């Protein structure tokens, strides 16, 4: 042993230092343990909340899917849009007049259930394509290119002038 350890004051100082280190270490373990325990409890609470929210979300999704399925059965046609993809050298007034006449032909479909309209879309194609529209002593023929149906009936047509 070195001669410094033979002095009483050195021994006292080292023992106090060692005891202080032990108290510091125990204090650290105590505070760390308390903090860690709080964090574990917090994580458990958040996990329980998350599981409860997931169950609630699943219930909401099921209800919404059921309601959407019920509403889809009872959707009604609300708007009719006609878009002209091609017109043989026609002015905008003539195109507008032809579109309005076509809307008048399709107006009885408004406020009908979409499922009924979808089952009769071939009839819609034929009725529009077989009809001849007369404006200002001229006749026009309409061909349906596309038909999109949801709450809006969207028709894409080609207008041809019959000579």
mmCIF file of C-alpha atoms in Angstrom:
data_model
loop_
_atom_site.group_PDB
_atom_site.id
_atom_site.type_symbol
_atom_site.label_atom_id
_atom_site.label_comp_id
_atom_site.label_asym_id
_atom_site.label_seq_id
_atom_site.Cartn_x
_atom_site.Cartn_y
_atom_site.Cartn_z
ATOM 1 C CA UNK A 1 0.000 0.000 0.000
ATOM 2 C CA UNK A 2 1.074 3.467 -0.671
ATOM 3 C CA UNK A 3 1.838 5.720 2.253
ATOM 4 C CA UNK A 4 -1.200 7.950 1.497
ATOM 5 C CA UNK A 5 -3.550 5.222 2.697
ATOM 6 C CA UNK A 6 -1.877 5.221 6.134
ATOM 7 C CA UNK A 7 -3.293 8.668 6.900
ATOM 8 C CA UNK A 8 -6.652 8.744 8.659
ATOM 9 C CA UNK A 9 -7.872 11.730 6.677
ATOM 10 C CA UNK A 10 -7.113 10.047 3.370
ATOM 11 C CA UNK A 11 -8.955 6.930 4.504
ATOM 12 C CA UNK A 12 -11.907 9.065 5.643
ATOM 13 C CA UNK A 13 -11.929 11.016 2.383
ATOM 14 C CA UNK A 14 -11.866 7.825 0.252
ATOM 15 C CA UNK A 15 -14.555 6.164 2.368
ATOM 16 C CA UNK A 16 -16.802 9.257 2.109
ATOM 17 C CA UNK A 17 -16.081 9.390 -1.600
ATOM 18 C CA UNK A 18 -16.944 5.691 -1.952
ATOM 19 C CA UNK A 19 -20.127 6.078 0.133
ATOM 20 C CA UNK A 20 -21.098 9.138 -1.960
ATOM 21 C CA UNK A 21 -20.568 7.097 -5.122
ATOM 22 C CA UNK A 22 -22.799 4.347 -3.724
ATOM 23 C CA UNK A 23 -25.543 6.853 -2.811
ATOM 24 C CA UNK A 24 -25.232 8.441 -6.271
ATOM 25 C CA UNK A 25 -25.449 5.055 -7.932
ATOM 26 C CA UNK A 26 -28.510 4.057 -5.881
ATOM 27 C CA UNK A 27 -30.121 7.437 -6.589
ATOM 28 C CA UNK A 28 -29.455 6.947 -10.319
ATOM 29 C CA UNK A 29 -30.926 3.415 -10.234
ATOM 30 C CA UNK A 30 -33.977 4.642 -8.306
ATOM 31 C CA UNK A 31 -34.734 7.571 -10.640
ATOM 32 C CA UNK A 32 -33.973 5.526 -13.763
ATOM 33 C CA UNK A 33 -36.238 2.735 -12.507
ATOM 34 C CA UNK A 34 -39.082 5.151 -11.765
ATOM 35 C CA UNK A 35 -38.768 6.867 -15.122
ATOM 36 C CA UNK A 36 -38.533 3.534 -16.947
ATOM 37 C CA UNK A 37 -41.586 2.218 -15.081
ATOM 38 C CA UNK A 38 -43.590 5.310 -16.067
ATOM 39 C CA UNK A 39 -42.553 4.883 -19.681
ATOM 40 C CA UNK A 40 -43.580 1.206 -19.660
ATOM 41 C CA UNK A 41 -46.990 2.148 -18.202
ATOM 42 C CA UNK A 42 -47.374 4.899 -20.777
ATOM 43 C CA UNK A 43 -46.515 2.520 -23.622
ATOM 44 C CA UNK A 44 -49.055 -0.012 -22.316
ATOM 45 C CA UNK A 45 -51.761 2.676 -22.150
ATOM 46 C CA UNK A 46 -50.975 3.865 -25.652
ATOM 47 C CA UNK A 47 -50.992 0.282 -26.917
ATOM 48 C CA UNK A 48 -54.414 -0.295 -25.336
ATOM 49 C CA UNK A 49 -55.707 2.957 -26.865
ATOM 50 C CA UNK A 50 -54.315 1.963 -30.245
ATOM 51 C CA UNK A 51 -56.001 -1.440 -30.103
ATOM 52 C CA UNK A 52 -59.292 0.157 -29.049
ATOM 53 C CA UNK A 53 -59.049 2.672 -31.904
ATOM 54 C CA UNK A 54 -58.282 -0.102 -34.386
ATOM 55 C CA UNK A 55 -61.385 -1.987 -33.241
ATOM 56 C CA UNK A 56 -63.473 1.203 -33.513
ATOM 57 C CA UNK A 57 -62.074 1.843 -36.987
ATOM 58 C CA UNK A 58 -62.951 -1.677 -38.093
ATOM 59 C CA UNK A 59 -66.505 -1.210 -36.803
ATOM 60 C CA UNK A 60 -66.809 2.168 -38.581
ATOM 61 C CA UNK A 61 -65.459 0.725 -41.819
ATOM 62 C CA UNK A 62 -67.934 -2.146 -41.734
ATOM 63 C CA UNK A 63 -70.818 0.235 -41.108
ATOM 64 C CA UNK A 64 -69.718 2.599 -43.857
ATOM 65 C CA UNK A 65 -69.272 -0.247 -46.342
ATOM 66 C CA UNK A 66 -72.763 -1.501 -45.546
ATOM 67 C CA UNK A 67 -74.235 1.986 -45.909
ATOM 68 C CA UNK A 68 -72.356 2.573 -49.172
ATOM 69 C CA UNK A 69 -73.654 -0.701 -50.560
ATOM 70 C CA UNK A 70 -77.187 0.301 -49.576
ATOM 71 C CA UNK A 71 -76.782 3.786 -51.071
ATOM 72 C CA UNK A 72 -75.312 2.454 -54.314
ATOM 73 C CA UNK A 73 -78.490 0.498 -54.847
ATOM 74 C CA UNK A 74 -80.463 3.725 -54.595
ATOM 75 C CA UNK A 75 -78.290 6.181 -56.517
ATOM 76 C CA UNK A 76 -80.134 8.354 -58.962
ATOM 77 C CA UNK A 77 -79.049 10.044 -62.153
ATOM 78 C CA UNK A 78 -78.643 13.752 -61.445
ATOM 79 C CA UNK A 79 -76.934 15.316 -64.486
ATOM 80 C CA UNK A 80 -76.561 14.699 -68.178
ATOM 81 C CA UNK A 81 -73.416 15.872 -69.935
ATOM 82 C CA UNK A 82 -72.825 15.551 -73.645
ATOM 83 C CA UNK A 83 -69.332 16.024 -75.020
ATOM 84 C CA UNK A 84 -68.724 16.284 -78.733
ATOM 85 C CA UNK A 85 -65.526 14.585 -79.812
ATOM 86 C CA UNK A 86 -65.867 15.330 -83.503
ATOM 87 C CA UNK A 87 -68.190 17.533 -85.526
ATOM 88 C CA UNK A 88 -68.030 17.943 -89.305
ATOM 89 C CA UNK A 89 -67.322 21.671 -89.724
ATOM 90 C CA UNK A 90 -70.199 22.777 -87.522
ATOM 91 C CA UNK A 91 -70.349 26.066 -85.693
ATOM 92 C CA UNK A 92 -70.683 26.202 -81.913
ATOM 93 C CA UNK A 93 -74.332 27.351 -82.018
ATOM 94 C CA UNK A 94 -75.360 24.315 -84.067
ATOM 95 C CA UNK A 95 -73.404 21.992 -81.784
ATOM 96 C CA UNK A 96 -75.032 23.561 -78.747
ATOM 97 C CA UNK A 97 -78.515 23.180 -80.277
ATOM 98 C CA UNK A 98 -77.876 19.522 -81.103
ATOM 99 C CA UNK A 99 -76.618 18.895 -77.565
ATOM 100 C CA UNK A 100 -79.746 20.505 -76.113
ATOM 101 C CA UNK A 101 -82.012 18.362 -78.307
ATOM 102 C CA UNK A 102 -80.146 15.264 -77.183
ATOM 103 C CA UNK A 103 -80.534 16.315 -73.537
ATOM 104 C CA UNK A 104 -84.268 16.692 -74.134
ATOM 105 C CA UNK A 105 -84.354 13.133 -75.470
ATOM 106 C CA UNK A 106 -82.514 11.885 -72.370
ATOM 107 C CA UNK A 107 -84.363 14.024 -69.811
ATOM 108 C CA UNK A 108 -86.806 11.197 -68.852
ATOM 109 C CA UNK A 109 -83.761 9.338 -67.451
ATOM 110 C CA UNK A 110 -83.173 12.000 -64.797
ATOM 111 C CA UNK A 111 -84.047 10.932 -61.242
ATOM 112 C CA UNK A 112 -84.124 7.259 -62.274
ATOM 113 C CA UNK A 113 -82.052 4.685 -60.437
ATOM 114 C CA UNK A 114 -78.642 4.112 -61.970
ATOM 115 C CA UNK A 115 -79.072 0.346 -61.814
ATOM 116 C CA UNK A 116 -82.126 0.621 -64.100
ATOM 117 C CA UNK A 117 -80.303 2.888 -66.526
ATOM 118 C CA UNK A 118 -77.245 0.628 -66.585
ATOM 119 C CA UNK A 119 -79.347 -2.388 -67.451
ATOM 120 C CA UNK A 120 -80.825 -0.462 -70.415
ATOM 121 C CA UNK A 121 -77.718 1.243 -71.780
ATOM 122 C CA UNK A 122 -77.981 -0.562 -75.124
ATOM 123 C CA UNK A 123 -81.430 0.965 -75.482
ATOM 124 C CA UNK A 124 -79.895 4.404 -74.832
ATOM 125 C CA UNK A 125 -77.262 3.792 -77.514
ATOM 126 C CA UNK A 126 -79.849 2.734 -80.055
ATOM 127 C CA UNK A 127 -82.313 5.509 -79.310
ATOM 128 C CA UNK A 128 -79.673 8.197 -79.717
ATOM 129 C CA UNK A 129 -78.016 6.724 -82.792
ATOM 130 C CA UNK A 130 -81.297 6.031 -84.617
ATOM 131 C CA UNK A 131 -82.668 9.482 -84.006
ATOM 132 C CA UNK A 132 -82.155 12.110 -86.682
ATOM 133 C CA UNK A 133 -81.892 15.702 -85.512
ATOM 134 C CA UNK A 134 -83.222 18.436 -87.784
ATOM 135 C CA UNK A 135 -82.049 22.023 -87.466
ATOM 136 C CA UNK A 136 -82.506 24.851 -89.983
ATOM 137 C CA UNK A 137 -83.512 22.566 -92.869
ATOM 138 C CA UNK A 138 -80.495 20.356 -92.292
ATOM 139 C CA UNK A 139 -80.349 16.898 -90.760
ATOM 140 C CA UNK A 140 -77.705 15.525 -88.423
ATOM 141 C CA UNK A 141 -76.819 12.061 -87.246
ATOM 142 C CA UNK A 142 -75.229 11.281 -83.884
ATOM 143 C CA UNK A 143 -72.966 8.356 -83.041
ATOM 144 C CA UNK A 144 -72.196 7.467 -79.437
ATOM 145 C CA UNK A 145 -68.516 6.797 -78.814
ATOM 146 C CA UNK A 146 -68.492 6.358 -75.022
ATOM 147 C CA UNK A 147 -71.058 6.324 -72.283
ATOM 148 C CA UNK A 148 -70.030 6.867 -68.656
ATOM 149 C CA UNK A 149 -72.645 6.404 -65.994
ATOM 150 C CA UNK A 150 -72.679 7.269 -62.331
ATOM 151 C CA UNK A 151 -74.636 10.146 -60.835
ATOM 152 C CA UNK A 152 -73.827 11.920 -64.089
ATOM 153 C CA UNK A 153 -74.541 10.424 -67.494
ATOM 154 C CA UNK A 154 -71.653 11.465 -69.703
ATOM 155 C CA UNK A 155 -71.999 10.819 -73.433
ATOM 156 C CA UNK A 156 -69.152 11.280 -75.890
ATOM 157 C CA UNK A 157 -70.566 11.648 -79.374
ATOM 158 C CA UNK A 158 -69.651 12.300 -82.987
ATOM 159 C CA UNK A 159 -71.993 14.559 -84.982
ATOM 160 C CA UNK A 160 -72.271 14.033 -88.732
ATOM 161 C CA UNK A 161 -74.219 16.091 -91.203
ATOM 162 C CA UNK A 162 -76.438 14.017 -93.483
ATOM 163 C CA UNK A 163 -76.358 15.222 -97.070
#
